[in-house]
Every structure is written in C-alpha cells, then in structure tokens.
C-alpha cells in the first residue's frame, strides 16, 4: 500500500484520477484500454484494499472487545435486578396493579408458605435443590447461547475482509468478484438477524410461561429480560443499518464523477437520501418524548437535514455534468452536508462525553455506571466505518451495472420504431408536468 492508493480510494472525483504510463501499459495488457475503464479499475483496486484494512481492523477490535468483556453484570442488568428486588418486596400490591380485570392474585410468598406447611421438610429441601440446579443449568444454557451469538457476530465481521481479499486475488474477474461481495454482504447483514429470530427453545432454554396473576415478579422479570435482549440486538444491528445509505451515497457520487453524463447515479442519491433523512426524523420525534435537551435534538435534526439536503438540491446531481460549474455545485452541496454532519457529531459527542443522567455516563470504565466502555465505542465506530466502505465498493459495482443496463436499454429504444411514440408522449407530459 502507498499514498497513491490511499489518495485514490478516498478521492471524490474519479474523473481526475491520473493513470501513469506504466499503469496504462499494464492495464492494456489485461485488455482494459479505455481511459474511463482504467480509472475505474484503479479506483476499485485501491478501494477494495482499504476495505480489507478497515474491515479487518474492525473485526480485530470486536474480537478484543468480546474476549476482554467481563462476566460481571452491567448497568442495565444491575438496574433491572435492583428494580425487581424492590418490586418483589411489594409483590402483593404489584399483583393487584398488573393483574387484568382487577383479579386478586395470590402472592407468591403466601403460596410458598402454604406449600411449606403442607409438605415435609425433606421434600421442600429437595425441591429447593432441584430449583437451584435448574436455574444453574438455564444460566449455563444462556451463556452458551451468548457465546454462539458472539461467535456468529464475529464471523459476520470477518466475512467482509475475507471477501474483499478474495476480490483482490480475483483481479479483473469482475462478475465473480461481484458475486463474492454480494454473498459476503448478505451473510454479514442477515446472519445475526436470522439468529436473533430463532426461538430460545431451539438452544435448550426453557421459555417462561408465567402469567401476571400467578407470579407478578417473575412475569415482570421475564418481560425485562426480553426488553434487554431486544436492546442488545438492536445495538448490534445498528452499525449495519447506519452504514447502508451513507455508503450508497458515496458510491453514487463516485460513479457520477466517473461518468458525468450518466443520470442514474444522481437519481439514486436523490431518492435514497430523503428516506434516510426521514428515518432520522422519526428518531428525533421518538427521542423528544424522553428528553427535549437541545444538545441532543439539534444534532439529530442536523443529521436529518443533511440527508434531506440532497433532495432539496437534487438538480445538481440528476443533470449531466457538462461544465466546471456543474462540478462546483456538487462540491458545494457536499460541503454543506459535510459541515452539518460534522457540527452534529461534535455537539453530540461533547454533550454525551461531559454530561451524565442520574449518574450514568455514556462512556466510562465502570460497567455499572456507564453504558459503554471506551473499547466498545471504538468498536462501534470502526464497524460503521468498515461496513460503510464495503457498501461503497459493492454499491459502486451495483450502480455501474445498473447504469450499463440503462444505457443498453436506452440504445435499444433509440434504434426501435417505438421511439417516436415515446418522444411524443414525453413532449405531451412536459406541458402538464
């Protein structure tokens, strides 16, 4: 790897890539003689090399974070356990609150007391031992399930650099390389999701069939564990989701600068970006129900507005780039979006790093007083960056193939007898649109 490869991988204008005479000769020997194709191949090689590096670093950081994580209960587990202990002390009142229809639920302690009176002491002790053994066995099953989930998550991360490395070795076998990247992306994105959809009973964990009327404390504990599991799964899938639209945006912009006459990459940007902005806007509304602090709402609103800016300035991307002024318009929109994103990130990071809510910090060394460890924050950012770069490389291949398909179909239409009828329909629609 050299500085030239690094510069090519992160360049914003593929049309400005300089191809040296030695590279021209080498590419011509491989059958690639057209200057635009040569620029694309050189950018693709540099980008895939960067994908290998960043996705491998992301996987290694995640591996270190996984194997250095202690088994001590974290903040959410401690909070939930404390709340349930307090609830258990007032379980009769809790049972009356959550029992549907106001039915009276017999307290668990009262039932236990009746059972103890009715059964011999030896049988009660045996039941206690069996119950404790059952709990220990269930905890072991849950730990095993957690290890399987961690292993699958790491495998999904390692699939990306392995696939990118295979693409490098495949060279100019573009069709096969594209299929390899698609398979790796699908596995990395969907495998953890499909695992999360599997019932716990498949892994030997008995499902709790406890009603609120029979045992309110155990019922609420089961519900709390389900909520915590959902939050953990959502946090694990978040990097995959956050990397999709930004990665696709970057891919479309690269192809647009490589093929300035193409219309399809610009339309992908204009259509996809508002969807991402509207998704973030929903997040803003949801967060506003919990807190209305400006330091949280303003950054989220800025991120949403940054994505919507592509739609507002859509004409700069959908029209052909015929002169330098067209390129300047695109660069101006990108600067505005970049500044809005940077400002949102700075405000949000400063606020979360310096403030605490009820003694809880976003990042800290103590797992009982912080949501994330520093290594977990680095792991999150590295995964978003690595996945985004992989999506950019894959998205560029996809957009290129879509653009080629559109070009072939337009050429076939221009040569057909139906083109006059189509042109007439478009002229008519132009008057009313």
PDB file of N, CA and C in Angstrom, residues 24 33 56 86 98 166 175 286 297 330 351 356 364 373 399:
ATOM      1  N   UNK A  24      -0.987   2.312 -17.623  1.00  0.00           N
ATOM      2  CA  UNK A  24      -1.694   2.180 -18.892  1.00  0.00           C
ATOM      3  C   UNK A  24      -1.232   0.949 -19.659  1.00  0.00           C
ATOM      4  N   UNK A  33      -8.344  -0.854 -22.142  1.00  0.00           N
ATOM      5  CA  UNK A  33      -7.671   0.226 -22.862  1.00  0.00           C
ATOM      6  C   UNK A  33      -8.400   1.559 -22.765  1.00  0.00           C
ATOM      7  N   UNK A  56     -10.868  -5.473   8.470  1.00  0.00           N
ATOM      8  CA  UNK A  56     -10.054  -6.363   9.303  1.00  0.00           C
ATOM      9  C   UNK A  56      -9.794  -5.722  10.664  1.00  0.00           C
ATOM     10  N   UNK A  86     -36.910  -4.542  44.489  1.00  0.00           N
ATOM     11  CA  UNK A  86     -37.854  -3.645  45.145  1.00  0.00           C
ATOM     12  C   UNK A  86     -39.292  -4.049  44.845  1.00  0.00           C
ATOM     13  N   UNK A  98     -51.067  -5.121  38.072  1.00  0.00           N
ATOM     14  CA  UNK A  98     -50.859  -5.649  36.727  1.00  0.00           C
ATOM     15  C   UNK A  98     -51.769  -6.817  36.398  1.00  0.00           C
ATOM     16  N   UNK A 166     -10.438 -11.836  -1.232  1.00  0.00           N
ATOM     17  CA  UNK A 166     -10.693 -12.717  -2.381  1.00  0.00           C
ATOM     18  C   UNK A 166     -10.878 -11.892  -3.655  1.00  0.00           C
ATOM     19  N   UNK A 175     -17.258 -10.220 -12.676  1.00  0.00           N
ATOM     20  CA  UNK A 175     -18.546 -10.857 -12.387  1.00  0.00           C
ATOM     21  C   UNK A 175     -18.453 -11.747 -11.147  1.00  0.00           C
ATOM     22  N   UNK A 286     -39.027  10.431  18.360  1.00  0.00           N
ATOM     23  CA  UNK A 286     -39.040   9.448  19.442  1.00  0.00           C
ATOM     24  C   UNK A 286     -38.191   9.916  20.624  1.00  0.00           C
ATOM     25  N   UNK A 297     -31.376  17.010  20.598  1.00  0.00           N
ATOM     26  CA  UNK A 297     -32.300  17.147  19.473  1.00  0.00           C
ATOM     27  C   UNK A 297     -31.663  17.876  18.289  1.00  0.00           C
ATOM     28  N   UNK A 330     -22.009  20.446  -7.218  1.00  0.00           N
ATOM     29  CA  UNK A 330     -21.958  19.198  -6.450  1.00  0.00           C
ATOM     30  C   UNK A 330     -21.036  19.338  -5.251  1.00  0.00           C
ATOM     31  N   UNK A 351     -21.526  16.669  24.302  1.00  0.00           N
ATOM     32  CA  UNK A 351     -22.588  16.588  25.310  1.00  0.00           C
ATOM     33  C   UNK A 351     -22.565  15.241  26.027  1.00  0.00           C
ATOM     34  N   UNK A 356     -23.903  13.537  32.456  1.00  0.00           N
ATOM     35  CA  UNK A 356     -24.416  12.253  32.902  1.00  0.00           C
ATOM     36  C   UNK A 356     -25.882  12.414  33.286  1.00  0.00           C
ATOM     37  N   UNK A 364     -17.457   5.047  29.946  1.00  0.00           N
ATOM     38  CA  UNK A 364     -16.727   5.003  31.206  1.00  0.00           C
ATOM     39  C   UNK A 364     -16.104   3.646  31.425  1.00  0.00           C
ATOM     40  N   UNK A 373     -18.043   0.929  27.343  1.00  0.00           N
ATOM     41  CA  UNK A 373     -16.626   1.072  27.630  1.00  0.00           C
ATOM     42  C   UNK A 373     -15.949   1.779  26.456  1.00  0.00           C
ATOM     43  N   UNK A 399     -24.165   0.090  -8.973  1.00  0.00           N
ATOM     44  CA  UNK A 399     -24.606   1.256  -9.741  1.00  0.00           C
ATOM     45  C   UNK A 399     -24.026   1.222 -11.146  1.00  0.00           C
TER      46      UNK A 399
END
